Coordinates of C-alpha atoms in Angstrom, one line a residue:
X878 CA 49.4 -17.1 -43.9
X879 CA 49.0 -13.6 -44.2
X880 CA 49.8 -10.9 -41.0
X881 CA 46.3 -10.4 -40.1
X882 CA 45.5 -14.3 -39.7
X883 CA 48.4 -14.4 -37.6
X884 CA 47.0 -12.0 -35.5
X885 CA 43.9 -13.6 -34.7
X886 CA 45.8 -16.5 -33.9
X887 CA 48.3 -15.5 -31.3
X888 CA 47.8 -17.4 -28.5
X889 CA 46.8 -15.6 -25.3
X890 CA 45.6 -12.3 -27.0
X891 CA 41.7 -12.6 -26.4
X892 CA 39.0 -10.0 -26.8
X893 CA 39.1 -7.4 -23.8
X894 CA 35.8 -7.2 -22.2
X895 CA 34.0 -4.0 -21.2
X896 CA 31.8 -3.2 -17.9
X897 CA 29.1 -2.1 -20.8
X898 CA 29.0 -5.3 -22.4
X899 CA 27.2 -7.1 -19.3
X900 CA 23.8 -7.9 -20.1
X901 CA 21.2 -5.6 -19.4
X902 CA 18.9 -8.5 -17.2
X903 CA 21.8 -9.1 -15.6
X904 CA 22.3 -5.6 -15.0
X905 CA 18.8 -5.5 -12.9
X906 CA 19.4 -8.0 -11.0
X907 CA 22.5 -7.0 -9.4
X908 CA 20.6 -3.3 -9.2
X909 CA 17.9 -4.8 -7.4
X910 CA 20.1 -6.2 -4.5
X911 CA 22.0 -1.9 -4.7
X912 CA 20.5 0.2 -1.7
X913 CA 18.2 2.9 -3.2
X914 CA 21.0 5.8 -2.8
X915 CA 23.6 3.8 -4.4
X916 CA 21.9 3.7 -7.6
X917 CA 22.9 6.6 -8.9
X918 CA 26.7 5.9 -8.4
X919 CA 25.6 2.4 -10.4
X920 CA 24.1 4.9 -13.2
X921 CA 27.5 6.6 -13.8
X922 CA 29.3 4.1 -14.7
X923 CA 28.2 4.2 -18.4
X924 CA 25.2 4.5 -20.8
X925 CA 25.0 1.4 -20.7
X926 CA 24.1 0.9 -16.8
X927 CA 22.9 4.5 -17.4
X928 CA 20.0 3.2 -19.5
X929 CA 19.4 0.2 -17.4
X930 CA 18.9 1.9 -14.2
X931 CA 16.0 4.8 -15.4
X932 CA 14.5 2.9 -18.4
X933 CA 14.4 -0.6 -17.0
X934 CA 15.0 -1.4 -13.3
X935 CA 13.6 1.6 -12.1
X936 CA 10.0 1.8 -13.2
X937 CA 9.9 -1.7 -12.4
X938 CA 11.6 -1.7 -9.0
X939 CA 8.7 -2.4 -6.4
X940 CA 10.6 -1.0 -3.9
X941 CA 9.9 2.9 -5.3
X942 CA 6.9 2.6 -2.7
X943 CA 9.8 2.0 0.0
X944 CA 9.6 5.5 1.6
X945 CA 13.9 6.2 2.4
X946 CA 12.8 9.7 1.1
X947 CA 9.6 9.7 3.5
X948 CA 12.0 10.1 6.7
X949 CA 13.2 13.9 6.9
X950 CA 14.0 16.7 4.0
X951 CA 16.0 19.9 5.0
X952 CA 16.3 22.2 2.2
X953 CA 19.0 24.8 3.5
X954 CA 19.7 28.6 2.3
X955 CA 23.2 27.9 1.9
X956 CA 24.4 23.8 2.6
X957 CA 21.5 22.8 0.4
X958 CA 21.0 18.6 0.7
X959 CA 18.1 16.3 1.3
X960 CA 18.7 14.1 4.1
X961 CA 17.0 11.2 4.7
X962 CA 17.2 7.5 6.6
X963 CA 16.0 4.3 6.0
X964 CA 14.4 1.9 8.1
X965 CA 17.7 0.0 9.5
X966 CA 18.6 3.2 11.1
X967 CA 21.6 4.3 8.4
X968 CA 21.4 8.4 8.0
X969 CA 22.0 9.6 4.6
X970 CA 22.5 13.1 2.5
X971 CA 22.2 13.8 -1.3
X972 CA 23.4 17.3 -1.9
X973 CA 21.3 19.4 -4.4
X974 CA 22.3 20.6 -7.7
X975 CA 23.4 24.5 -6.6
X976 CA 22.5 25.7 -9.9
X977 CA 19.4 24.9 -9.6
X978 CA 17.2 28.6 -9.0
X979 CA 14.2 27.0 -7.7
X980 CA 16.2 25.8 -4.5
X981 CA 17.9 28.4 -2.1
X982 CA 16.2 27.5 0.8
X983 CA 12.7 28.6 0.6
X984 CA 10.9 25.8 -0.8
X985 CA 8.2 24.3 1.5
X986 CA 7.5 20.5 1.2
X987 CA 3.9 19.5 0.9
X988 CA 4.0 15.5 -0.2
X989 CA 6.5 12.6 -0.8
X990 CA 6.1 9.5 -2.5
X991 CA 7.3 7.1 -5.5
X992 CA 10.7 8.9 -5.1
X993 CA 9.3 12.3 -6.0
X994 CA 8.9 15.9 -3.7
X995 CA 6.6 18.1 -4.6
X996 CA 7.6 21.5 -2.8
X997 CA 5.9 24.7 -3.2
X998 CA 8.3 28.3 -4.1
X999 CA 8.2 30.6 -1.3
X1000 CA 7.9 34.5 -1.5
X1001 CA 5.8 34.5 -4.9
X1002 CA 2.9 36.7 -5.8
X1003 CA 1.8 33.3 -6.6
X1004 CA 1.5 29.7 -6.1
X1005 CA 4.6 27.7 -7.6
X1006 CA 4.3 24.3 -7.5
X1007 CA 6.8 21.9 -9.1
X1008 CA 7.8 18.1 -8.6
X1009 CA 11.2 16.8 -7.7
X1010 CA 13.5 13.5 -8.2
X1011 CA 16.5 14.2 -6.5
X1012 CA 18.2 10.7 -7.3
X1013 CA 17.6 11.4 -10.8
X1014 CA 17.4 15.3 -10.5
X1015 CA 14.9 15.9 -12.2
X1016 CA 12.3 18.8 -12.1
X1017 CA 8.7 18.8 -13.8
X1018 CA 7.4 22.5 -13.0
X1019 CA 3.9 23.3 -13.1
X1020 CA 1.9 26.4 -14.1
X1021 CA 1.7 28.9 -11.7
X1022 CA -1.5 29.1 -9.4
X1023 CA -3.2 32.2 -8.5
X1024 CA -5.8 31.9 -5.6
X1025 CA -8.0 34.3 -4.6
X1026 CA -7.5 36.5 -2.3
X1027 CA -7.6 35.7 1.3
X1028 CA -6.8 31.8 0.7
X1029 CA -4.1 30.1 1.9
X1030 CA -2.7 26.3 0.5
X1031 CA -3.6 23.9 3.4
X1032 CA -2.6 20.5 2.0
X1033 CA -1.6 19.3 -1.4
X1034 CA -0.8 15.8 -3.1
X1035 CA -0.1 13.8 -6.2
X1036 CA -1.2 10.4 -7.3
X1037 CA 1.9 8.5 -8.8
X1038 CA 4.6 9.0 -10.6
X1039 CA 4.9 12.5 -13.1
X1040 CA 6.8 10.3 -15.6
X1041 CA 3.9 8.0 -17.1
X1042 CA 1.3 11.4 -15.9
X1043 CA -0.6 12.2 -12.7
X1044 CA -2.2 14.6 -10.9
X1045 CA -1.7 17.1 -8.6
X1046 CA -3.9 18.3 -5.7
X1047 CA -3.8 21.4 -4.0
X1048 CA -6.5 22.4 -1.5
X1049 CA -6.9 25.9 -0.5
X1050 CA -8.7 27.9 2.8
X1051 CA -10.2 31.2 2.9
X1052 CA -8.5 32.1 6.8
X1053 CA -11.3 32.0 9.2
X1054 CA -13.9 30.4 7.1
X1055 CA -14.6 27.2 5.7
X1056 CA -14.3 28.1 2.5
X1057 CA -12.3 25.7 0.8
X1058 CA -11.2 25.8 -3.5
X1059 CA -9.5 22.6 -4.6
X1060 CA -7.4 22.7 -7.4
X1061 CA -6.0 20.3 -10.0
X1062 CA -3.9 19.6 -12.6
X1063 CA -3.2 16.7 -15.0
X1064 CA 0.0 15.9 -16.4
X1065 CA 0.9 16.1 -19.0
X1066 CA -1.8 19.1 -19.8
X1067 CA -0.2 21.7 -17.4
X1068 CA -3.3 23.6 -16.9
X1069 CA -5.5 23.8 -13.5
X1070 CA -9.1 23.0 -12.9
X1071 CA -10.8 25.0 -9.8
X1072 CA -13.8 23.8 -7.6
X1073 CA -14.9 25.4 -4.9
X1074 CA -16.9 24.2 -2.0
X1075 CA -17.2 24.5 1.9
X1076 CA -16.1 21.8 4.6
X1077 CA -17.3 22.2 8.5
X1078 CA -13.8 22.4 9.4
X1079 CA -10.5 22.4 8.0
X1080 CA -8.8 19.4 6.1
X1081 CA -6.4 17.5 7.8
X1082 CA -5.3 14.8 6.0
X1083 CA -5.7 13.2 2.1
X1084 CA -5.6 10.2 0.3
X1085 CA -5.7 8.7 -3.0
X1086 CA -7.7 5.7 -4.4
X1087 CA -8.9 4.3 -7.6
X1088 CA -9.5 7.7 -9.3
X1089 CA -10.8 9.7 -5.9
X1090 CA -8.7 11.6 -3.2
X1091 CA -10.7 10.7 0.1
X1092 CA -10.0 13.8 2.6
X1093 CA -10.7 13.6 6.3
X1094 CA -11.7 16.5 8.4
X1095 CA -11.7 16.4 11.6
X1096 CA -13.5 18.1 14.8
X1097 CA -13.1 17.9 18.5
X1098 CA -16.3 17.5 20.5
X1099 CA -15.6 19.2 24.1
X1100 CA -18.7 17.9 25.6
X1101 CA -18.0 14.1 25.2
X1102 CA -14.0 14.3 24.9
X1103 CA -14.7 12.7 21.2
X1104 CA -13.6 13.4 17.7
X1105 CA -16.4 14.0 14.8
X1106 CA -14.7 12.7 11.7
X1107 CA -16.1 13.0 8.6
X1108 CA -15.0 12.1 5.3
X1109 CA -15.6 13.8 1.9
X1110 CA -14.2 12.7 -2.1
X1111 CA -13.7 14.8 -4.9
X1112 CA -13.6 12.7 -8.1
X1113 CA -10.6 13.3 -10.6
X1114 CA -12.9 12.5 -14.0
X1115 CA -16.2 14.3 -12.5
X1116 CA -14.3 16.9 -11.1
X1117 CA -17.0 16.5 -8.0
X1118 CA -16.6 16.8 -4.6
X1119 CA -19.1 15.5 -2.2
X1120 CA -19.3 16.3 1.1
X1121 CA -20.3 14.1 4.1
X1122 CA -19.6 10.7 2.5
X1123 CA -19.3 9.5 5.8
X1124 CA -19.5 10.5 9.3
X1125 CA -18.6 9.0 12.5
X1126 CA -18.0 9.6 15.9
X1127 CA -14.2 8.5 17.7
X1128 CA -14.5 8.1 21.1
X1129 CA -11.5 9.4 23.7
X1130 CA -9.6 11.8 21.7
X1131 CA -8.4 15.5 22.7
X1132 CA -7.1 18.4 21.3
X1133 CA -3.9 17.4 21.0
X1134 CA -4.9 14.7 18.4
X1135 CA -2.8 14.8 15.0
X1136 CA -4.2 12.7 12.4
X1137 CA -2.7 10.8 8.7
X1138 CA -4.4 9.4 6.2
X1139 CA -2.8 6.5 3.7
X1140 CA -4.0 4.0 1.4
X1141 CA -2.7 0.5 1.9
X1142 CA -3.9 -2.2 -1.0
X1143 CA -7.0 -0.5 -1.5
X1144 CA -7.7 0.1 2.6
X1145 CA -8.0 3.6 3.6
X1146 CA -6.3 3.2 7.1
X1147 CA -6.5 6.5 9.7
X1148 CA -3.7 6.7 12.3
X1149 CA -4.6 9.1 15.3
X1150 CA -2.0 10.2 17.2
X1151 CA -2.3 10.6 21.3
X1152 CA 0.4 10.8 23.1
X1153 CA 2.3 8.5 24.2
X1154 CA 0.3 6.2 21.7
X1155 CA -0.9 5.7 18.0
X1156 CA -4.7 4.3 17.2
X1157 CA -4.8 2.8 14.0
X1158 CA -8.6 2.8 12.1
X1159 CA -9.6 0.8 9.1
X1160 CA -12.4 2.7 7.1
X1161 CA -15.4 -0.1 6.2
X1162 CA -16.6 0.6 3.5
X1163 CA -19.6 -1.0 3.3
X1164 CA -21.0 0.4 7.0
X1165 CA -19.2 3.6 6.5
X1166 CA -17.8 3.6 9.6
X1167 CA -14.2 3.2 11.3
X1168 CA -12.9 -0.1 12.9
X1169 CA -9.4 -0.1 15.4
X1170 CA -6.8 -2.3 13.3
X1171 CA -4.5 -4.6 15.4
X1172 CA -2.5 -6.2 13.0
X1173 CA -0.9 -5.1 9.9
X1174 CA 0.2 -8.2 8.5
X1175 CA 3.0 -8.3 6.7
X1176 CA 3.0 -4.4 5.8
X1177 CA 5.0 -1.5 7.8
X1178 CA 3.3 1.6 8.1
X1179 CA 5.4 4.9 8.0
X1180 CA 3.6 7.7 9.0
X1181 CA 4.8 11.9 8.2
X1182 CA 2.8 15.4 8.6
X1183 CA 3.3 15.4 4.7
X1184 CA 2.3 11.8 3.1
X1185 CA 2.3 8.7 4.5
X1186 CA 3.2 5.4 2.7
X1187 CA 2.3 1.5 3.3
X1188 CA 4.1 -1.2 1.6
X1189 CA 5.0 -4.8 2.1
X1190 CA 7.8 -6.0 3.8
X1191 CA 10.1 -8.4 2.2
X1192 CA 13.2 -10.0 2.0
X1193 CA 15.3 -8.5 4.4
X1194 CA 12.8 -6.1 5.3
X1195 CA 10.2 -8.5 6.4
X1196 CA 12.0 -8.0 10.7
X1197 CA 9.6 -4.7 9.9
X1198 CA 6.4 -6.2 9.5
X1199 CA 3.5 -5.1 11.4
X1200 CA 5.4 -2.2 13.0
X1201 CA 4.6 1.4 12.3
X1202 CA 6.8 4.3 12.3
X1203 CA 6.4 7.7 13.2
X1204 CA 9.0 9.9 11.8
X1205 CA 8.3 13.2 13.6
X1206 CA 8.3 10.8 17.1
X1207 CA 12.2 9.3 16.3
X1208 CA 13.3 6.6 14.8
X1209 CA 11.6 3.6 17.7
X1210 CA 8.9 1.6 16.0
X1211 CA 5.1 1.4 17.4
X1212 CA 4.1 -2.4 17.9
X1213 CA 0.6 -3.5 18.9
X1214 CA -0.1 -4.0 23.1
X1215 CA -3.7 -4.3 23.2
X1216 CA -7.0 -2.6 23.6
X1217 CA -6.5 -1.0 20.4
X1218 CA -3.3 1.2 21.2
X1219 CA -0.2 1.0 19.6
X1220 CA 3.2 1.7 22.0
X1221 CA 6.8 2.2 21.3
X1222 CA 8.9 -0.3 23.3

């Protein structure tokens, strides 16, 4: 019997196994029951886990349209961290990559979603725009955009994810006019397209379906104490915008209304804020008209100035269902109490 045979035979001396050598499905499935912020502590294990987490679970993971980065960003000049909550009241922060030059405190945030920011740089000659994963701190920068003089970004967007392409939507005002140039690029081409047009009124609030960014804009009638609301698209692959595709009058609303806009399994649902209360409007699209919404089903609305986000509730999430949240009101949900108004307990 030679040495080496021996070897292999010794009782009790077995192959060591490694962290790395756990399958990858297996792998996902434990990810899939890690909280959203742990999963970057899960990625540093090794390449192994590494690999599993950003080329597997992650594009998969349903829960990307869970909005934990939706709740509040603070950017600071010199303690630079996102902060952020989720919706069982836990309050996290995920400090920034100092290196990083595009950070320092003057970055404005403009939309959330899919795990990406996209912030705008502050004290340029010009308009720069770039997208931003903090969990996997990554960075896709886009081409500068020069506007014309006397026009000021009002609102701008994105449709999914930058890593499989999207695009980018950034609507711009002429100050004191209703002059409006919308502006777009389309990863992975880096280039922007420019259309401009006029709106009665300003744009308040945007959203994205099936190839066409529907944007509302709004307008207080002080006569009847009512809202005008009228909606007009603007068509990624025509590059056309038109005006006025629908127009209807919202009864009881004042000054101090503030309005979002989200898309929720191909429903474009309005949320008008009043205080104390939410209204919650379901856009029909056969009569072109707006219809109050009493139930969400099993979905939880989260609403934000910036973007807001409507997903399904499940597993231990589904105590959330047909509740909506209003992150710049606190962290109390809005339930449904009849005639149309939604309440915080």
């Amino acid at each position: 019997m030679t040495t080496s045979e021996t070897e292999e035979e010794r009782p009790g001396d077995e192959k060591k196994s490694c962290w790395s050598d756990i399958p990858v499905d297996i792998l996902c499935e434990v990810a899939d029951r890690v909280p959203y912020w742990d999963l970057f502590r899960f990625a540093t294990v090794c390449k192994t886990w590494r690999l599993a987490i950003y080329r597997v679970h992650l594009p998969q993971r349903s829960t990307l349209l869970v909005p934990y980065l939706l709740s509040y960003t603070c950017i600071r000049e010199r303690d630079e961290y996102i902060e952020f909550y989720d919706l069982h009241g836990e309050t996290y922060k995920y400090p920034i990559d100092s290196e990083r030059q595009l950070f320092g405190g003057t970055s404005r945030l403009y939309a959330r979603k899919f795990g990406w920011l996209l912030l705008k740089k502050l004290e340029l000659p010009f308009e720069q725009f770039y997208l931003f994963n903090p969990f996997w701190n990554l960075v896709v920068l886009l081409p500068p955009l020069e506007l014309e003089l006397g026009f000021q970004v009002v609102l701008a967007t994105f449709t999914s994810s930058p890593i499989r392409g999207c695009v980018i939507l950034v609507i711009a005002r002429r100050y004191g006019s209703n002059d409006h140039i919308i502006n777009t690029c389309k990863l992975p081409k880096f280039d922007w397209s420019v259309h401009k047009t006029r709106c009665q009124g300003s744009v308040e609030g945007v959203a994205y379906l099936d190839g066409i960014f529907y944007c509302v804009v709004p307008k207080i009638i002080d006569d009847l104490n009512s809202l005008s609301l009228s909606i007009s698209t603007f068509n990624i692959a025509l590059q056309a915008w038109v005006m006025d595709y629908a127009s209807t009058t919202l009864q009881h609303h004042t000054r101090s209304s503030a309005f979002c806009v989200v898309e929720s399994d191909g429903k474009l649902l309005l949320a008008v804020r009043d205080e104390p209360v939410l209204l919650i409007y379901q856009f029909d699209w056969l009569r072109k008209d707006w219809i109050r919404v009493q139930n969400l089903g099993n979905h939880v609305l989260l609403l934000d100035h910036s973007s807001s986000i409507a997903c399904p509730t499940l597993g231990r999430d589904s105590k959330f269902s047909n509740k909506i949240f209003h992150l710049d009101w606190g962290k109390e949900p809005f339930t449904f109490s009849g005639n149309g108004v939604w309440r915080r307990p």
